[in-house]
PDB file of C-alpha atoms in Angstrom:
ATOM      1  CA  UNK A   1      -6.345  34.909 -12.426  1.00 60.00           C
ATOM      2  CA  UNK A   2      -7.726  33.716  -9.185  1.00 70.00           C
ATOM      3  CA  UNK A   3      -9.118  30.116  -8.636  1.00 70.00           C
ATOM      4  CA  UNK A   4     -11.741  29.246  -6.480  1.00 76.00           C
ATOM      5  CA  UNK A   5     -11.347  27.350  -3.376  1.00 72.00           C
ATOM      6  CA  UNK A   6     -12.973  24.173  -4.991  1.00 88.00           C
ATOM      7  CA  UNK A   7     -10.250  24.414  -7.639  1.00 85.00           C
ATOM      8  CA  UNK A   8      -7.541  24.448  -4.904  1.00 87.00           C
ATOM      9  CA  UNK A   9      -9.164  21.536  -3.121  1.00 90.00           C
ATOM     10  CA  UNK A  10      -9.515  19.460  -6.290  1.00 93.00           C
ATOM     11  CA  UNK A  11      -6.002  20.312  -7.319  1.00 93.00           C
ATOM     12  CA  UNK A  12      -4.886  19.243  -3.938  1.00 94.00           C
ATOM     13  CA  UNK A  13      -6.555  15.995  -4.231  1.00 95.00           C
ATOM     14  CA  UNK A  14      -5.211  15.120  -7.663  1.00 96.00           C
ATOM     15  CA  UNK A  15      -1.770  15.619  -6.358  1.00 96.00           C
ATOM     16  CA  UNK A  16      -2.315  13.247  -3.700  1.00 96.00           C
ATOM     17  CA  UNK A  17      -3.898  10.741  -5.835  1.00 95.00           C
ATOM     18  CA  UNK A  18      -1.164  10.917  -8.041  1.00 95.00           C
ATOM     19  CA  UNK A  19       1.645  10.840  -5.480  1.00 95.00           C
ATOM     20  CA  UNK A  20      -0.230   7.871  -3.772  1.00 94.00           C
ATOM     21  CA  UNK A  21      -0.132   5.717  -6.838  1.00 94.00           C
ATOM     22  CA  UNK A  22       3.646   6.857  -7.711  1.00 94.00           C
ATOM     23  CA  UNK A  23       4.833   6.085  -4.189  1.00 93.00           C
ATOM     24  CA  UNK A  24       3.386   2.825  -4.256  1.00 92.00           C
ATOM     25  CA  UNK A  25       4.689   1.815  -7.667  1.00 92.00           C
ATOM     26  CA  UNK A  26       8.000   3.446  -7.800  1.00 92.00           C
ATOM     27  CA  UNK A  27       8.821   4.271  -4.247  1.00 90.00           C
ATOM     28  CA  UNK A  28       8.905   7.521  -2.262  1.00 91.00           C
ATOM     29  CA  UNK A  29      12.706   8.386  -2.971  1.00 89.00           C
ATOM     30  CA  UNK A  30      12.200   7.806  -6.720  1.00 92.00           C
ATOM     31  CA  UNK A  31       9.321   9.835  -6.979  1.00 93.00           C
ATOM     32  CA  UNK A  32      10.600  13.472  -7.839  1.00 93.00           C
ATOM     33  CA  UNK A  33       8.339  16.411  -7.068  1.00 94.00           C
ATOM     34  CA  UNK A  34       9.110  17.939 -10.314  1.00 94.00           C
ATOM     35  CA  UNK A  35       7.926  15.158 -12.509  1.00 94.00           C
ATOM     36  CA  UNK A  36       5.081  14.465 -10.253  1.00 94.00           C
ATOM     37  CA  UNK A  37       3.847  17.927 -10.680  1.00 94.00           C
ATOM     38  CA  UNK A  38       4.644  18.007 -14.254  1.00 94.00           C
ATOM     39  CA  UNK A  39       2.632  15.053 -14.772  1.00 94.00           C
ATOM     40  CA  UNK A  40      -0.297  16.944 -13.467  1.00 94.00           C
ATOM     41  CA  UNK A  41       0.207  19.842 -15.780  1.00 92.00           C
ATOM     42  CA  UNK A  42       1.271  21.858 -12.742  1.00 92.00           C
ATOM     43  CA  UNK A  43       4.468  23.567 -11.833  1.00 90.00           C
ATOM     44  CA  UNK A  44       7.077  22.460  -9.328  1.00 86.00           C
ATOM     45  CA  UNK A  45       6.624  25.722  -7.364  1.00 87.00           C
ATOM     46  CA  UNK A  46       3.087  25.277  -7.354  1.00 87.00           C
ATOM     47  CA  UNK A  47       3.667  22.307  -5.077  1.00 92.00           C
ATOM     48  CA  UNK A  48       4.277  24.589  -2.046  1.00 92.00           C
ATOM     49  CA  UNK A  49       0.795  26.105  -2.239  1.00 90.00           C
ATOM     50  CA  UNK A  50      -0.708  22.691  -1.238  1.00 94.00           C
ATOM     51  CA  UNK A  51       2.049  21.216   0.968  1.00 94.00           C
ATOM     52  CA  UNK A  52       4.985  22.368   3.297  1.00 94.00           C
ATOM     53  CA  UNK A  53       7.164  19.487   2.319  1.00 92.00           C
ATOM     54  CA  UNK A  54       7.517  16.214   0.545  1.00 92.00           C
ATOM     55  CA  UNK A  55       7.157  14.541   4.079  1.00 89.00           C
ATOM     56  CA  UNK A  56       3.566  16.122   4.314  1.00 92.00           C
ATOM     57  CA  UNK A  57       2.552  14.892   0.991  1.00 94.00           C
ATOM     58  CA  UNK A  58       3.938  11.260   1.768  1.00 92.00           C
ATOM     59  CA  UNK A  59       1.847  11.227   5.011  1.00 91.00           C
ATOM     60  CA  UNK A  60      -1.309  12.549   3.069  1.00 93.00           C
ATOM     61  CA  UNK A  61      -0.645   9.894   0.230  1.00 93.00           C
ATOM     62  CA  UNK A  62      -0.076   7.117   2.692  1.00 90.00           C
ATOM     63  CA  UNK A  63      -3.495   8.133   4.302  1.00 90.00           C
ATOM     64  CA  UNK A  64      -5.266   8.157   0.912  1.00 90.00           C
ATOM     65  CA  UNK A  65      -3.726   4.778  -0.354  1.00 87.00           C
ATOM     66  CA  UNK A  66      -4.925   3.166   2.987  1.00 83.00           C
ATOM     67  CA  UNK A  67      -8.266   4.518   2.633  1.00 82.00           C
ATOM     68  CA  UNK A  68      -8.577   3.992  -1.125  1.00 77.00           C
ATOM     69  CA  UNK A  69      -7.340   0.227  -0.575  1.00 71.00           C
ATOM     70  CA  UNK A  70      -9.743  -0.431   2.327  1.00 65.00           C
ATOM     71  CA  UNK A  71     -12.664   0.816   0.132  1.00 63.00           C
ATOM     72  CA  UNK A  72     -11.731  -0.827  -2.940  1.00 57.00           C
ATOM     73  CA  UNK A  73     -10.604  -4.119  -1.291  1.00 55.00           C
ATOM     74  CA  UNK A  74     -13.608  -4.222   1.094  1.00 54.00           C
ATOM     75  CA  UNK A  75     -14.724  -7.520  -0.016  1.00 53.00           C
ATOM     76  CA  UNK A  76     -11.262  -8.975   0.308  1.00 56.00           C
ATOM     77  CA  UNK A  77     -10.713  -7.422   3.787  1.00 58.00           C
ATOM     78  CA  UNK A  78     -14.103  -8.308   5.144  1.00 61.00           C
ATOM     79  CA  UNK A  79     -14.054 -11.610   3.444  1.00 69.00           C
ATOM     80  CA  UNK A  80     -12.619 -14.941   4.856  1.00 84.00           C
ATOM     81  CA  UNK A  81      -8.847 -15.521   5.629  1.00 90.00           C
ATOM     82  CA  UNK A  82      -8.720 -17.521   2.202  1.00 90.00           C
ATOM     83  CA  UNK A  83     -10.023 -14.820   0.365  1.00 89.00           C
ATOM     84  CA  UNK A  84      -7.721 -12.302   1.810  1.00 89.00           C
ATOM     85  CA  UNK A  85      -4.632 -14.628   1.442  1.00 93.00           C
ATOM     86  CA  UNK A  86      -5.319 -15.357  -2.058  1.00 93.00           C
ATOM     87  CA  UNK A  87      -6.387 -11.696  -2.916  1.00 91.00           C
ATOM     88  CA  UNK A  88      -3.195 -10.439  -1.566  1.00 93.00           C
ATOM     89  CA  UNK A  89      -0.867 -12.960  -2.932  1.00 96.00           C
ATOM     90  CA  UNK A  90      -2.416 -13.032  -6.390  1.00 95.00           C
ATOM     91  CA  UNK A  91      -0.597 -12.127  -9.609  1.00 96.00           C
ATOM     92  CA  UNK A  92      -2.739  -8.995 -10.175  1.00 95.00           C
ATOM     93  CA  UNK A  93      -1.666  -7.580  -6.947  1.00 94.00           C
ATOM     94  CA  UNK A  94       1.760  -8.290  -7.594  1.00 96.00           C
ATOM     95  CA  UNK A  95       1.672  -6.644 -11.116  1.00 96.00           C
ATOM     96  CA  UNK A  96      -0.145  -3.569  -9.881  1.00 93.00           C
ATOM     97  CA  UNK A  97       1.518  -2.120  -7.050  1.00 93.00           C
ATOM     98  CA  UNK A  98       0.470   1.607  -7.807  1.00 91.00           C
ATOM     99  CA  UNK A  99      -3.137   0.342  -7.201  1.00 89.00           C
ATOM    100  CA  UNK A 100      -2.235  -2.091  -4.145  1.00 89.00           C
ATOM    101  CA  UNK A 101      -1.143  -2.108  -0.686  1.00 89.00           C
ATOM    102  CA  UNK A 102       1.396   0.617   0.073  1.00 90.00           C
ATOM    103  CA  UNK A 103       3.232  -1.277   2.515  1.00 90.00           C
ATOM    104  CA  UNK A 104       5.318  -3.524   0.605  1.00 90.00           C
ATOM    105  CA  UNK A 105       6.868  -0.637  -1.405  1.00 86.00           C
ATOM    106  CA  UNK A 106       6.781   2.403   1.089  1.00 85.00           C
ATOM    107  CA  UNK A 107       7.260   0.709   4.426  1.00 83.00           C
ATOM    108  CA  UNK A 108      11.086   0.034   4.229  1.00 80.00           C
ATOM    109  CA  UNK A 109      11.671   3.590   3.083  1.00 84.00           C
ATOM    110  CA  UNK A 110       9.432   5.218   5.747  1.00 80.00           C
ATOM    111  CA  UNK A 111      11.611   3.430   8.353  1.00 74.00           C
ATOM    112  CA  UNK A 112      14.633   4.855   7.041  1.00 77.00           C
ATOM    113  CA  UNK A 113      13.382   8.502   6.724  1.00 69.00           C
ATOM    114  CA  UNK A 114      14.274   9.032  10.466  1.00 69.00           C
ATOM    115  CA  UNK A 115      10.877   9.413  11.471  1.00 69.00           C
ATOM    116  CA  UNK A 116       8.288   6.372  11.001  1.00 73.00           C
ATOM    117  CA  UNK A 117       5.046   7.340   9.918  1.00 78.00           C
ATOM    118  CA  UNK A 118       2.036   7.413  12.543  1.00 82.00           C
ATOM    119  CA  UNK A 119      -0.176   6.191   9.450  1.00 84.00           C
ATOM    120  CA  UNK A 120       1.786   3.350   9.064  1.00 85.00           C
ATOM    121  CA  UNK A 121       1.221   2.212  12.754  1.00 87.00           C
ATOM    122  CA  UNK A 122      -2.374   2.715  12.197  1.00 87.00           C
ATOM    123  CA  UNK A 123      -2.390   0.574   8.875  1.00 87.00           C
ATOM    124  CA  UNK A 124      -0.492  -2.015  10.454  1.00 90.00           C
ATOM    125  CA  UNK A 125      -2.618  -2.315  13.731  1.00 90.00           C
ATOM    126  CA  UNK A 126      -5.802  -2.384  11.384  1.00 87.00           C
ATOM    127  CA  UNK A 127      -4.466  -5.103   9.265  1.00 88.00           C
ATOM    128  CA  UNK A 128      -3.481  -7.150  12.265  1.00 91.00           C
ATOM    129  CA  UNK A 129      -6.640  -6.550  14.102  1.00 90.00           C
ATOM    130  CA  UNK A 130      -8.468  -7.668  10.699  1.00 88.00           C
ATOM    131  CA  UNK A 131      -6.279 -10.742  10.514  1.00 90.00           C
ATOM    132  CA  UNK A 132      -6.471 -11.705  14.267  1.00 90.00           C
ATOM    133  CA  UNK A 133     -10.392 -11.658  13.822  1.00 88.00           C
ATOM    134  CA  UNK A 134     -10.258 -14.305  11.220  1.00 88.00           C
ATOM    135  CA  UNK A 135      -7.605 -16.481  12.570  1.00 87.00           C
ATOM    136  CA  UNK A 136      -8.715 -19.159  15.098  1.00 78.00           C
ATOM    137  CA  UNK A 137      -6.425 -21.398  17.159  1.00 78.00           C
ATOM    138  CA  UNK A 138      -4.515 -20.768  20.399  1.00 85.00           C
ATOM    139  CA  UNK A 139      -2.454 -17.798  19.682  1.00 89.00           C
ATOM    140  CA  UNK A 140      -4.265 -15.683  17.251  1.00 88.00           C
ATOM    141  CA  UNK A 141      -2.292 -12.418  18.125  1.00 91.00           C
ATOM    142  CA  UNK A 142       1.131 -14.314  17.181  1.00 92.00           C
ATOM    143  CA  UNK A 143      -0.366 -15.952  14.371  1.00 93.00           C
ATOM    144  CA  UNK A 144      -1.837 -12.665  12.856  1.00 93.00           C
ATOM    145  CA  UNK A 145       1.698 -10.985  13.090  1.00 95.00           C
ATOM    146  CA  UNK A 146       3.211 -13.989  11.346  1.00 95.00           C
ATOM    147  CA  UNK A 147       0.523 -14.178   8.625  1.00 95.00           C
ATOM    148  CA  UNK A 148       1.005 -10.461   7.969  1.00 95.00           C
ATOM    149  CA  UNK A 149       4.671 -10.467   7.809  1.00 96.00           C
ATOM    150  CA  UNK A 150       4.533 -13.424   5.350  1.00 97.00           C
ATOM    151  CA  UNK A 151       1.973 -11.751   2.973  1.00 96.00           C
ATOM    152  CA  UNK A 152       4.100  -8.575   3.035  1.00 95.00           C
ATOM    153  CA  UNK A 153       7.365 -10.202   2.582  1.00 96.00           C
ATOM    154  CA  UNK A 154       6.172 -12.568  -0.171  1.00 97.00           C
ATOM    155  CA  UNK A 155       4.517  -9.748  -2.323  1.00 97.00           C
ATOM    156  CA  UNK A 156       7.902  -7.667  -1.848  1.00 95.00           C
ATOM    157  CA  UNK A 157      10.101 -10.476  -2.985  1.00 97.00           C
ATOM    158  CA  UNK A 158       7.853 -11.503  -5.831  1.00 97.00           C
ATOM    159  CA  UNK A 159       8.068  -8.038  -7.111  1.00 96.00           C
ATOM    160  CA  UNK A 160      11.881  -7.936  -6.693  1.00 95.00           C
ATOM    161  CA  UNK A 161      12.997 -10.944  -8.926  1.00 97.00           C
ATOM    162  CA  UNK A 162      13.315 -11.138 -12.760  1.00 96.00           C
ATOM    163  CA  UNK A 163      12.256 -14.594 -13.349  1.00 98.00           C
ATOM    164  CA  UNK A 164       8.638 -14.858 -13.664  1.00 97.00           C
ATOM    165  CA  UNK A 165       8.425 -18.496 -12.638  1.00 98.00           C
ATOM    166  CA  UNK A 166      10.450 -17.669  -9.414  1.00 98.00           C
ATOM    167  CA  UNK A 167       7.995 -14.668  -8.694  1.00 98.00           C
ATOM    168  CA  UNK A 168       5.002 -17.019  -9.178  1.00 98.00           C
ATOM    169  CA  UNK A 169       6.596 -19.613  -7.174  1.00 98.00           C
ATOM    170  CA  UNK A 170       7.195 -17.208  -4.333  1.00 98.00           C
ATOM    171  CA  UNK A 171       3.528 -16.291  -4.341  1.00 98.00           C
ATOM    172  CA  UNK A 172       2.055 -19.887  -4.735  1.00 97.00           C
ATOM    173  CA  UNK A 173       4.167 -21.380  -2.169  1.00 97.00           C
ATOM    174  CA  UNK A 174       3.564 -18.605   0.469  1.00 97.00           C
ATOM    175  CA  UNK A 175      -0.089 -18.662  -0.225  1.00 97.00           C
ATOM    176  CA  UNK A 176      -0.320 -22.603  -0.006  1.00 96.00           C
ATOM    177  CA  UNK A 177       1.890 -22.392   3.288  1.00 96.00           C
ATOM    178  CA  UNK A 178      -0.213 -19.715   4.958  1.00 95.00           C
ATOM    179  CA  UNK A 179      -3.356 -21.532   4.069  1.00 93.00           C
ATOM    180  CA  UNK A 180      -2.048 -24.682   5.550  1.00 91.00           C
ATOM    181  CA  UNK A 181      -0.840 -22.846   8.668  1.00 86.00           C
ATOM    182  CA  UNK A 182      -4.098 -20.978   9.199  1.00 80.00           C
ATOM    183  CA  UNK A 183      -6.140 -24.201   8.604  1.00 77.00           C
ATOM    184  CA  UNK A 184      -7.973 -22.888   5.532  1.00 68.00           C
ATOM    185  CA  UNK A 185      -9.337 -25.608   3.499  1.00 61.00           C
ATOM    186  CA  UNK A 186      -7.667 -26.267  -0.158  1.00 59.00           C
ATOM    187  CA  UNK A 187     -10.158 -25.134  -2.696  1.00 56.00           C
TER     188      UNK A 187
END
C-alpha cells in the first residue's frame, strides 16, 4: 500500500515532535531509535525512510524545539527581564523538561558528539541578543552572557538533585541573585 506525500510529511513531523520531547526530557544518548519509533506505532527500519541518521534527526528536533519554544513562550521571551528570569527559573520549567528549553538537557551532549550543532549556535546567539536587549548597564554584552549561563546552569543543577528543597533553593537563589544583579525590582 502506497501512502500519499502528505502522509509521509505528517509521519516525518510526528517523529521530529516525539524526538524533540524525548531528547529534551531524557537526553540524546538515552533516546533510542527503536523505542522512539515504537512509541509512534512505526518500525525501526521505517526511520531511514525519513532520516539518514540519528544526527540528522537530532538537528531537526533541535530546530523544532527551538521554534516551538519561541512560539510557546513568546510572552516570556518578549516580556521584560523579570518575566524572562522568573519564567525560566520556575518550578514548572524545571519539572517539564520535555516541553522546555532544549539547551539544559542537550547542550552538553551536543558538545561531546564530536561536532557541535550549528542550530545550537543560532539558539545561543538569539537568546543572548534577546537578553542583551533587555539588560541595561554599562556592559550589557558581558552581563547577557553571565545571565544566560546562570539561567541554564541553575536549571540543569536544579533538575539533577534529589532533594526537592535543595532544587527549589537553587532556583530561588539564582532567580533572586539575577534579579538583583540585573537591577530588576523585587515584586
